[in-house]
Coordinates of C-alpha atoms in Angstrom, one line a residue:
X1 CA -12.6 23.3 -39.7
X2 CA -12.8 19.8 -37.8
X3 CA -15.9 18.8 -35.3
X4 CA -16.4 15.9 -33.9
X5 CA -20.4 14.5 -33.8
X6 CA -21.2 11.4 -31.8
X7 CA -23.6 9.3 -33.1
X8 CA -25.5 6.7 -30.7
X9 CA -24.2 3.1 -30.2
X10 CA -24.4 0.9 -33.2
X11 CA -26.4 -2.5 -32.4
X12 CA -23.0 -4.2 -33.2
X13 CA -20.7 -2.3 -30.2
X14 CA -24.0 -2.8 -28.1
X15 CA -23.4 -6.5 -28.7
X16 CA -20.0 -6.7 -27.9
X17 CA -20.9 -4.8 -24.7
X18 CA -23.3 -6.9 -23.7
X19 CA -21.1 -10.2 -24.1
X20 CA -18.7 -8.4 -21.9
X21 CA -21.1 -7.8 -18.9
X22 CA -22.1 -12.0 -19.3
X23 CA -18.7 -13.2 -19.4
X24 CA -17.7 -10.8 -16.5
X25 CA -20.8 -12.3 -14.9
X26 CA -20.1 -16.0 -15.5
X27 CA -16.8 -15.7 -14.2
X28 CA -18.2 -14.4 -11.1
X29 CA -20.4 -16.4 -10.1
X30 CA -18.5 -19.4 -10.9
X31 CA -16.1 -18.3 -8.5
X32 CA -18.8 -17.5 -5.8
X33 CA -20.0 -21.1 -6.3
X34 CA -16.7 -22.4 -6.5
X35 CA -16.4 -21.0 -2.7
X36 CA -20.1 -21.6 -1.2
X37 CA -19.6 -25.2 -2.2
X38 CA -17.4 -25.4 1.1
X39 CA -18.9 -28.5 3.3
X40 CA -20.5 -27.6 6.2
X41 CA -18.6 -29.3 9.2
X42 CA -22.2 -29.7 11.2
X43 CA -22.4 -33.6 12.1
X44 CA -21.4 -36.4 14.4
X45 CA -17.4 -36.8 14.8
X46 CA -15.1 -38.9 16.6
X47 CA -12.8 -37.4 19.2
X48 CA -9.8 -39.0 20.4
X49 CA -8.6 -38.7 23.9
X50 CA -7.2 -35.4 25.1
X51 CA -3.6 -35.9 25.3
X52 CA -2.0 -33.4 27.8
X53 CA 1.4 -33.1 28.5
X54 CA 3.7 -31.1 31.5
X55 CA 7.2 -29.7 30.8
X56 CA 8.0 -28.2 34.6
X57 CA 11.0 -25.6 34.9
X58 CA 12.0 -24.3 38.3
X59 CA 9.1 -25.8 40.5
X60 CA 10.2 -25.5 44.6
X61 CA 8.7 -27.2 47.4
X62 CA 6.8 -23.5 47.5
X63 CA 5.4 -23.5 44.4
X64 CA 2.9 -26.6 45.9
X65 CA 1.9 -29.6 44.0
X66 CA 3.9 -30.7 40.7
X67 CA 1.4 -30.2 37.7
X68 CA 0.2 -33.2 35.9
X69 CA -1.9 -34.1 33.2
X70 CA -5.5 -35.1 33.5
X71 CA -6.8 -34.3 30.1
X72 CA -10.4 -35.3 28.8
X73 CA -11.9 -38.4 27.2
X74 CA -12.4 -39.4 23.7
X75 CA -15.6 -40.8 22.5
X76 CA -18.9 -39.1 19.6
X77 CA -19.2 -35.6 19.7
X78 CA -21.6 -33.0 17.9
X79 CA -20.6 -30.7 16.1
X80 CA -22.4 -27.6 15.4
X81 CA -21.3 -24.5 12.6
X82 CA -22.7 -21.2 13.6
X83 CA -21.6 -19.3 10.6
X84 CA -17.6 -19.7 11.2
X85 CA -17.9 -21.1 14.6
X86 CA -17.7 -24.4 16.0
X87 CA -19.4 -25.9 19.3
X88 CA -18.5 -28.9 20.0
X89 CA -20.3 -31.2 22.5
X90 CA -19.4 -34.5 24.2
X91 CA -16.1 -36.5 25.1
X92 CA -16.0 -34.9 28.7
X93 CA -17.2 -31.5 27.9
X94 CA -18.7 -29.0 25.6
X95 CA -16.5 -26.0 24.0
X96 CA -16.8 -23.4 21.9
X97 CA -13.9 -22.2 18.6
X98 CA -14.6 -18.7 20.2
X99 CA -12.5 -19.3 23.7
X100 CA -9.4 -21.8 25.0
X101 CA -10.1 -24.7 26.1
X102 CA -8.1 -24.2 30.1
X103 CA -10.9 -21.6 32.0
X104 CA -8.3 -21.3 34.7
X105 CA -9.8 -18.2 37.2
X106 CA -8.2 -15.3 36.2
X107 CA -7.7 -16.3 32.7
X108 CA -8.9 -14.1 30.1
X109 CA -9.4 -14.7 26.3
X110 CA -7.1 -11.5 24.4
X111 CA -7.5 -12.1 20.9
X112 CA -9.5 -14.5 18.4
X113 CA -9.3 -14.9 14.8
X114 CA -11.2 -17.3 13.0
X115 CA -12.5 -17.9 9.3
X116 CA -14.3 -21.4 7.1
X117 CA -11.4 -23.6 8.5
X118 CA -8.9 -22.3 10.9
X119 CA -9.3 -20.3 14.3
X120 CA -6.9 -19.2 16.8
X121 CA -7.5 -18.0 20.5
X122 CA -5.2 -16.2 22.8
X123 CA -5.7 -15.9 26.4
X124 CA -3.8 -14.6 29.6
X125 CA -4.2 -13.4 32.9
X126 CA -3.9 -9.5 33.5
X127 CA -0.5 -7.4 33.7
X128 CA -0.8 -7.3 37.9
X129 CA -1.7 -10.4 38.2
X130 CA 1.1 -12.2 40.2
X131 CA 0.3 -15.5 38.7
X132 CA 1.3 -15.1 34.7
X133 CA 0.1 -17.7 32.6
X134 CA -0.6 -17.6 28.3
X135 CA -2.6 -19.8 26.5
X136 CA -2.8 -20.4 22.7
X137 CA -5.3 -22.3 20.9
X138 CA -5.2 -23.5 17.4
X139 CA -7.6 -25.6 15.3
X140 CA -7.7 -26.2 12.3
X141 CA -10.1 -28.4 10.0
X142 CA -10.4 -30.2 6.8
X143 CA -13.7 -31.6 5.1
X144 CA -13.2 -34.8 7.1
X145 CA -11.0 -33.8 10.0
X146 CA -10.0 -31.4 12.8
X147 CA -6.6 -31.0 14.9
X148 CA -6.5 -29.3 17.9
X149 CA -3.7 -28.4 19.7
X150 CA -3.0 -25.8 22.6
X151 CA -0.1 -24.4 24.7
X152 CA 0.1 -23.1 27.6
X153 CA 3.1 -21.5 29.9
X154 CA 2.9 -20.4 33.3
X155 CA 5.5 -18.1 35.5
X156 CA 5.3 -17.0 39.0
X157 CA 6.6 -16.0 42.3
X158 CA 5.9 -17.8 46.0
X159 CA 8.1 -16.7 48.6
X160 CA 10.8 -15.7 46.5
X161 CA 10.7 -18.8 44.7
X162 CA 10.1 -18.9 40.7
X163 CA 8.2 -21.4 39.2
X164 CA 7.8 -22.0 36.0
X165 CA 5.8 -24.4 33.5
X166 CA 4.2 -25.5 30.4
X167 CA 1.9 -27.5 29.0
X168 CA 0.9 -29.1 25.6
X169 CA -2.5 -29.8 24.6
X170 CA -3.4 -32.4 21.2
X171 CA -7.1 -34.1 19.9
X172 CA -8.0 -35.4 17.0
X173 CA -11.5 -35.6 15.2
X174 CA -12.4 -37.6 12.2
X175 CA -15.8 -37.0 10.5
X176 CA -18.5 -40.1 10.9
X177 CA -22.0 -38.8 9.4
X178 CA -22.0 -34.8 8.0
X179 CA -25.5 -33.3 8.5
X180 CA -27.5 -34.0 5.3
X181 CA -25.6 -36.9 4.2
X182 CA -25.7 -40.4 5.0
X183 CA -23.1 -41.7 7.4
X184 CA -19.8 -42.9 6.4
X185 CA -19.7 -46.1 5.2
X186 CA -23.8 -47.2 6.4
X187 CA -25.8 -49.7 4.1
X188 CA -29.1 -48.1 3.7
X189 CA -31.8 -50.5 5.0
X190 CA -33.8 -52.5 2.8
X191 CA -37.4 -51.2 2.4
X192 CA -39.4 -53.8 4.7
X193 CA -37.2 -53.4 7.5
X194 CA -37.9 -49.5 7.4
X195 CA -41.3 -50.3 7.7
X196 CA -41.7 -53.3 10.0
X197 CA -39.2 -52.0 12.4
X198 CA -40.0 -49.8 15.3
X199 CA -38.5 -46.0 15.7
X200 CA -35.5 -46.0 18.2
X201 CA -33.1 -42.8 19.4
X202 CA -30.9 -44.3 22.0
X203 CA -29.1 -46.9 20.2
X204 CA -26.2 -46.0 18.1
X205 CA -26.1 -47.3 14.8
X206 CA -23.9 -50.3 14.1
X207 CA -21.7 -48.4 11.3
X208 CA -21.2 -45.1 13.9
X209 CA -20.0 -47.6 16.3
X210 CA -17.8 -49.0 14.0
X211 CA -16.4 -45.8 12.8
X212 CA -16.1 -44.7 16.1
X213 CA -14.0 -47.7 17.3
X214 CA -12.0 -47.5 14.3
X215 CA -10.8 -43.3 14.9
X216 CA -10.0 -44.6 18.4
X217 CA -7.9 -47.4 17.0
X218 CA -6.4 -45.6 14.3
X219 CA -4.5 -42.8 17.0
X220 CA -3.5 -46.0 19.4
X221 CA -1.8 -47.2 17.0
X222 CA 0.1 -44.5 15.0
X223 CA 1.5 -44.9 11.8
X224 CA 4.8 -43.4 10.8
X225 CA 6.0 -40.2 12.0
X226 CA 5.3 -37.5 9.5
X227 CA 5.6 -34.1 11.4
X228 CA 8.1 -32.7 13.8
X229 CA 6.6 -29.5 15.7
X230 CA 8.7 -27.9 18.0
X231 CA 7.0 -24.8 20.4
X232 CA 8.2 -21.8 21.0
X233 CA 10.2 -21.4 17.5
X234 CA 11.9 -18.4 19.3
X235 CA 13.2 -17.8 23.5
X236 CA 14.4 -15.0 25.2
X237 CA 16.2 -16.1 28.4
X238 CA 18.0 -14.1 30.8
X239 CA 21.4 -15.2 31.8
X240 CA 21.3 -18.5 34.3
X241 CA 18.0 -19.3 33.7
X242 CA 16.4 -22.6 31.9
X243 CA 13.7 -23.5 30.1
X244 CA 12.1 -26.7 28.2
X245 CA 10.4 -26.9 24.8
X246 CA 7.8 -28.5 23.3
X247 CA 8.1 -30.9 20.7
X248 CA 5.4 -33.3 19.2
X249 CA 6.1 -35.7 16.6
X250 CA 2.3 -37.0 14.9
X251 CA 1.6 -38.8 11.7
X252 CA -0.4 -38.2 8.9
X253 CA -3.6 -38.2 11.1
X254 CA -2.2 -36.2 13.4
X255 CA -1.8 -38.6 16.0
X256 CA 1.1 -38.5 17.9
X257 CA 4.4 -40.6 17.5
X258 CA 6.1 -42.6 20.2
X259 CA 9.2 -41.5 18.6
X260 CA 11.5 -39.0 20.8
X261 CA 13.7 -36.3 18.9
X262 CA 17.2 -35.5 19.5
X263 CA 18.5 -32.3 20.8
X264 CA 21.4 -29.9 20.1
X265 CA 23.2 -26.7 20.3
X266 CA 24.9 -26.1 17.0
X267 CA 25.8 -22.7 16.4
X268 CA 25.2 -18.6 18.4
X269 CA 27.2 -16.7 20.7
X270 CA 25.4 -17.5 23.3
X271 CA 26.3 -20.1 26.1
X272 CA 23.8 -22.8 26.0
X273 CA 23.4 -26.3 27.2
X274 CA 20.9 -28.7 26.2
X275 CA 18.7 -31.8 28.0
X276 CA 17.5 -34.6 26.0
X277 CA 14.2 -33.6 26.7
X278 CA 14.5 -30.4 25.1
X279 CA 15.2 -28.5 28.3
X280 CA 17.9 -25.6 27.7
X281 CA 19.7 -23.6 30.3
X282 CA 21.5 -20.5 30.2
X283 CA 25.1 -20.2 31.7
X284 CA 25.6 -17.5 34.5
X285 CA 28.6 -15.9 32.4
X286 CA 27.0 -16.6 29.0
X287 CA 27.5 -13.2 27.1
X288 CA 24.3 -11.3 25.3
X289 CA 23.5 -13.1 22.0
X290 CA 21.6 -15.8 19.7
X291 CA 22.0 -19.5 19.7
X292 CA 20.2 -22.1 17.7
X293 CA 19.3 -25.4 18.9
X294 CA 18.5 -28.3 16.1
X295 CA 15.6 -30.5 16.9
X296 CA 15.8 -34.0 14.6
X297 CA 13.7 -36.9 13.9
X298 CA 14.5 -38.8 10.8
X299 CA 16.7 -37.3 9.5
X300 CA 14.9 -34.0 9.2
X301 CA 15.4 -31.4 11.7
X302 CA 14.0 -28.3 12.3
X303 CA 16.0 -24.9 14.0
X304 CA 14.0 -23.1 17.3
X305 CA 16.2 -20.0 18.2
X306 CA 17.5 -18.8 22.2
X307 CA 18.5 -15.7 22.8
X308 CA 20.1 -14.6 26.3
X309 CA 20.0 -11.1 27.5
X310 CA 20.7 -9.3 30.8
X311 CA 18.7 -9.1 33.5
X312 CA 18.7 -5.3 32.9
X313 CA 17.5 -5.7 29.0
X314 CA 15.2 -8.3 29.2
X315 CA 12.6 -6.5 29.7
X316 CA 13.2 -3.7 27.0
X317 CA 14.1 -6.7 24.9
X318 CA 10.7 -8.3 25.3
X319 CA 8.8 -5.2 23.0
X320 CA 11.9 -5.1 20.6
X321 CA 11.6 -8.9 19.4
X322 CA 7.8 -8.5 19.5
X323 CA 7.5 -11.7 22.2
X324 CA 5.1 -12.3 25.4
X325 CA 5.2 -11.2 28.5
X326 CA 6.7 -14.9 29.1
X327 CA 9.5 -14.1 26.4
X328 CA 8.0 -16.4 24.0
X329 CA 6.4 -16.3 20.5
X330 CA 3.3 -18.0 19.3
X331 CA 5.2 -19.2 15.7
X332 CA 5.8 -22.9 15.5
X333 CA 8.9 -24.6 13.8
X334 CA 8.0 -27.7 11.8
X335 CA 9.4 -29.9 9.7
X336 CA 8.1 -32.7 7.6
X337 CA 9.5 -35.9 8.5
X338 CA 7.6 -38.5 5.3
X339 CA 9.5 -39.3 2.5
X340 CA 6.6 -37.4 0.2
X341 CA 7.7 -34.3 1.7
X342 CA 10.0 -31.9 -0.4
X343 CA 12.1 -30.6 2.4
X344 CA 12.0 -28.9 6.4
X345 CA 12.3 -26.2 7.8
X346 CA 10.7 -23.4 10.2
X347 CA 7.7 -22.4 9.3
X348 CA 4.6 -20.5 11.1
X349 CA 0.7 -22.3 11.6
X350 CA -1.5 -20.2 10.1
X351 CA -5.4 -20.3 8.9
X352 CA -5.0 -21.6 5.0
X353 CA -8.9 -20.7 4.5
X354 CA -7.9 -16.9 4.8
X355 CA -5.2 -17.2 2.4
X356 CA -7.9 -19.0 -0.2
X357 CA -10.2 -15.9 0.5
X358 CA -7.4 -13.9 -0.3
X359 CA -6.7 -15.7 -3.5
X360 CA -9.8 -16.0 -4.5
X361 CA -10.8 -12.0 -3.7
X362 CA -7.5 -10.9 -6.1
X363 CA -8.3 -13.8 -9.1
X364 CA -12.0 -12.5 -8.8
X365 CA -10.6 -8.8 -8.7
X366 CA -8.0 -9.3 -11.7
X367 CA -10.4 -11.2 -13.9
X368 CA -13.4 -8.1 -13.5
X369 CA -10.3 -5.4 -14.2
X370 CA -9.4 -7.3 -17.2
X371 CA -12.7 -7.8 -18.3
X372 CA -13.5 -4.2 -17.5
X373 CA -10.5 -3.2 -19.4
X374 CA -10.8 -5.4 -22.6
X375 CA -14.6 -3.6 -22.8
X376 CA -13.4 -0.1 -22.7
X377 CA -10.9 -0.7 -25.4
X378 CA -14.0 -2.2 -27.7
X379 CA -15.9 0.7 -26.4
X380 CA -13.6 3.5 -27.5
X381 CA -12.6 1.8 -30.8
X382 CA -16.2 1.7 -31.4
X383 CA -16.4 5.3 -31.1
X384 CA -13.6 6.6 -32.7
X385 CA -14.8 5.0 -35.7
X386 CA -17.9 6.8 -35.4
X387 CA -16.7 9.9 -35.4
X388 CA -17.4 12.0 -39.0
X389 CA -15.9 15.1 -40.9
X390 CA -18.4 17.6 -40.8
X391 CA -18.4 19.8 -43.9
X392 CA -20.0 23.0 -42.7
X393 CA -17.4 25.3 -42.5
X394 CA -16.9 27.0 -39.4
X395 CA -17.1 31.3 -39.4
X396 CA -13.1 32.4 -38.5
X397 CA -13.7 33.7 -35.3
X398 CA -13.3 38.2 -36.1
X399 CA -10.7 39.7 -33.6
X400 CA -11.2 43.5 -33.1
X401 CA -8.0 45.7 -34.0
X402 CA -6.6 49.0 -32.2
X403 CA -5.6 51.0 -35.0
X404 CA -2.7 52.9 -34.3
X405 CA -0.8 55.5 -36.1
X406 CA 2.4 56.8 -35.6
X407 CA 3.6 60.1 -36.5
X408 CA 6.1 62.5 -36.0
X409 CA 6.0 66.6 -35.7
X410 CA 8.8 67.8 -38.2
X411 CA 9.9 70.9 -35.9
X412 CA 12.3 73.9 -37.0
X413 CA 16.0 73.4 -37.9
X414 CA 18.6 72.5 -35.7
X415 CA 19.5 76.5 -34.7
X416 CA 16.0 77.4 -34.7
X417 CA 14.5 74.4 -33.5
X418 CA 11.6 74.4 -31.5
X419 CA 10.8 74.0 -27.7
X420 CA 7.9 72.4 -27.7
X421 CA 7.1 69.1 -27.0
X422 CA 5.6 66.9 -29.7
X423 CA 3.1 63.9 -29.5
X424 CA 4.5 60.0 -30.6
X425 CA 1.7 58.0 -30.9
X426 CA -2.0 59.2 -31.6
X427 CA -4.7 56.5 -30.4
X428 CA -7.8 56.1 -32.2
X429 CA -10.8 58.0 -30.2
X430 CA -13.6 55.8 -32.2
X431 CA -12.3 52.6 -30.7
X432 CA -14.4 52.0 -27.8
X433 CA -13.2 50.1 -24.2
X434 CA -10.0 51.9 -25.0
X435 CA -7.1 51.4 -21.8
X436 CA -6.0 54.6 -20.3
X437 CA -3.1 56.5 -21.2
X438 CA 0.3 56.7 -19.5
X439 CA 1.9 59.8 -18.5
X440 CA 5.8 61.2 -18.2
X441 CA 5.8 61.9 -14.3
X442 CA 8.7 64.9 -15.4
X443 CA 7.4 66.4 -18.6
X444 CA 3.6 65.5 -17.7
X445 CA 3.3 64.4 -21.5
X446 CA 0.6 61.7 -22.4
X447 CA 1.5 59.1 -24.6
X448 CA -0.9 56.0 -25.6
X449 CA -1.5 53.0 -23.9
X450 CA 1.8 50.6 -24.2
X451 CA 4.4 53.4 -24.3
X452 CA 7.1 52.5 -21.7
X453 CA 9.3 55.3 -21.5
X454 CA 9.4 58.7 -22.2
X455 CA 10.7 60.0 -25.7
X456 CA 12.0 63.4 -24.3
X457 CA 13.8 62.9 -21.0
X458 CA 13.7 58.7 -21.0
X459 CA 11.8 58.8 -18.0
X460 CA 9.5 55.4 -17.6
X461 CA 6.1 56.5 -17.7
X462 CA 3.5 55.8 -15.1
X463 CA -0.5 55.7 -15.4
X464 CA -2.7 59.3 -15.6
X465 CA -4.1 58.0 -12.2
X466 CA -1.3 57.2 -10.4
X467 CA -0.5 61.4 -10.7
X468 CA -4.2 62.6 -10.6
X469 CA -4.8 64.9 -7.9
X470 CA -1.3 65.3 -6.9
X471 CA 0.2 69.0 -7.5
X472 CA 2.5 69.7 -10.8
X473 CA 5.9 69.0 -10.1
X474 CA 8.1 71.9 -12.0
X475 CA 11.0 70.6 -13.6
X476 CA 14.2 71.9 -14.7
X477 CA 15.7 71.6 -18.3
X478 CA 19.1 71.2 -19.4
X479 CA 19.9 73.6 -22.5
X480 CA 22.2 71.8 -23.8
X481 CA 20.4 68.6 -23.9
X482 CA 16.6 70.2 -23.0
X483 CA 16.1 66.6 -20.8
X484 CA 14.1 67.4 -18.1
X485 CA 14.7 66.8 -14.2
X486 CA 13.1 67.0 -11.0
X487 CA 12.8 70.7 -9.8
X488 CA 15.1 69.7 -6.8
X489 CA 18.4 68.7 -9.2
X490 CA 20.1 71.6 -10.3
X491 CA 22.8 70.6 -13.0
X492 CA 22.6 67.8 -15.8
X493 CA 24.3 65.0 -14.9
X494 CA 25.4 64.2 -18.3
X495 CA 26.6 68.1 -19.2
X496 CA 27.1 69.9 -16.0
X497 CA 25.2 72.4 -17.1
X498 CA 22.7 74.4 -14.4
X499 CA 19.2 73.9 -15.0
X500 CA 16.7 76.1 -16.4
X501 CA 13.2 76.5 -14.7
X502 CA 10.9 75.1 -17.4
X503 CA 8.3 77.9 -17.8
X504 CA 12.1 80.2 -18.2
X505 CA 13.2 78.0 -20.8
X506 CA 10.0 78.0 -22.7
X507 CA 9.8 81.9 -22.6
X508 CA 12.7 82.3 -23.9
X509 CA 13.1 79.9 -26.5
X510 CA 12.9 81.5 -30.3
X511 CA 10.6 80.0 -32.4
X512 CA 11.6 80.3 -36.3
X513 CA 10.3 79.3 -38.9
X514 CA 9.6 75.9 -39.7
X515 CA 12.4 74.4 -42.3
X516 CA 12.5 70.9 -43.3
X517 CA 14.3 68.7 -40.9
X518 CA 16.9 66.7 -43.6
X519 CA 17.4 64.5 -40.5
X520 CA 16.0 62.1 -38.3
X521 CA 16.7 59.3 -35.5
X522 CA 16.0 55.8 -35.4
X523 CA 15.9 53.5 -32.1
X524 CA 18.6 50.9 -32.9
X525 CA 16.4 48.3 -31.0
X526 CA 12.6 48.3 -32.4
X527 CA 14.1 50.3 -35.4
X528 CA 10.8 53.0 -34.9
X529 CA 11.8 56.8 -36.4
X530 CA 11.6 60.1 -34.8
X531 CA 12.4 63.7 -35.2
X532 CA 15.9 65.5 -34.5
X533 CA 14.5 66.7 -31.3
X534 CA 13.2 63.7 -30.2
X535 CA 16.2 61.9 -27.5
X536 CA 14.5 58.5 -26.1
X537 CA 12.6 55.5 -27.7
X538 CA 9.0 55.8 -26.6
X539 CA 8.6 51.9 -26.9
X540 CA 12.1 50.9 -25.0
X541 CA 13.7 53.8 -23.4
X542 CA 16.6 53.3 -25.7
X543 CA 18.8 56.3 -26.9
X544 CA 18.3 57.5 -30.4
X545 CA 20.6 57.9 -32.8
X546 CA 21.2 60.1 -35.6
X547 CA 20.3 59.1 -39.5
X548 CA 20.1 60.5 -42.9
X549 CA 15.8 61.3 -43.7

């Protein structure tokens, strides 16, 4: 026998485990430091003037004055980063990334998401408000630039007159001086001038003022178109309704470019018409279906989808398509126009910081899992090498056996054989905790535990407890085959002979002097041997066969 003895870890195995844990710690610290080295956005920034453009759809005289752009002036702003949120002060008003820019009466924020470099807010009026409005604010940032983009849509009824309009607000920020760092482009003053010059706080440093002017000048003279954005990417219209898409062409710095895109319907089953300004109209007789509108600038294009629905199915399709109350999606269709781009296509504006954070978590988790698996492999390998085979033999297991003896009681010759019943098994009485014996329910002959059938009448044996306490049933015996049957049975089913009560049969039987039986019987199934007076096997109930002794 072999036994496995575990020994303490060897110094070599402990060194390997310590090295693996050290590598895991270094990897975690490296990724953590790389993640923590992200620069703060707190500091002084230059803000461009906010551009506000309205697209008016249906606007009758009862709707009131037509909406127009107001915007906000540009200038120097102070940005304070608090956790993942930004607080912007200056250039018209104070603003926080925790809310939408527009603060119309009844407009409330319904969703918000924030990360280190991306923010999104969605504001809307209550469902029971007759003036339905939805505003979506998206802000994205890099280490030295911030882009602000807000879209809004308005739809309400006044005295039976439908009033619809949409708005687009854009603004960009450029870094002047990061908190804790020197101003961009600033020259450190000489030591003597610092000592002689009195401290001032009201005047703006020339380098800061120059950077502000450069930031405003950059958007005052935008560069070549670099990106085309169309909102929304999907729109649901009723037959006969109109809607104006919002298209925006910007340069690489995010400044609006003075380029007008072209619009045309390219394919689809719905009957649509589109103007040069992006106003789409669904014909009254248009069937339900979808059509694509292609918006192109500088050889690059992007497609937006318009679905026409009947007035009866319009409300149900809003929920099925996952659109807002105005039948629009918050997605933005984007195409890259710059020559360095790889192509164009539809895209959804998303927060890349969240994606980077997910990639970071996956990389760190995967590296940690790999190190743990390698460590477990080496530890199991070291444990396997430490297994030794013990020279001390183990004592064999002693299994007690119950001795059984089978003996046959040899009766008289066939012509004068005894009517008595004979035993088949005898259990050693000295064995402790022996199982209870079994008994034949007809002849009441007891047999050792393990017997299944009575060798005399073939009846299945039962436990003694099953018939204890019950009156002993009388039996009838066939004079031909000498099998016992219940008293209510009158004839032997095999020989059709009338049954004789057991007491009368035993009393009238002649017992002659015993003569050695020259023949016996054997079970054809298990091979056990019995006397000629036995009829069935005591083990499996099979009818015995006559053989020579």
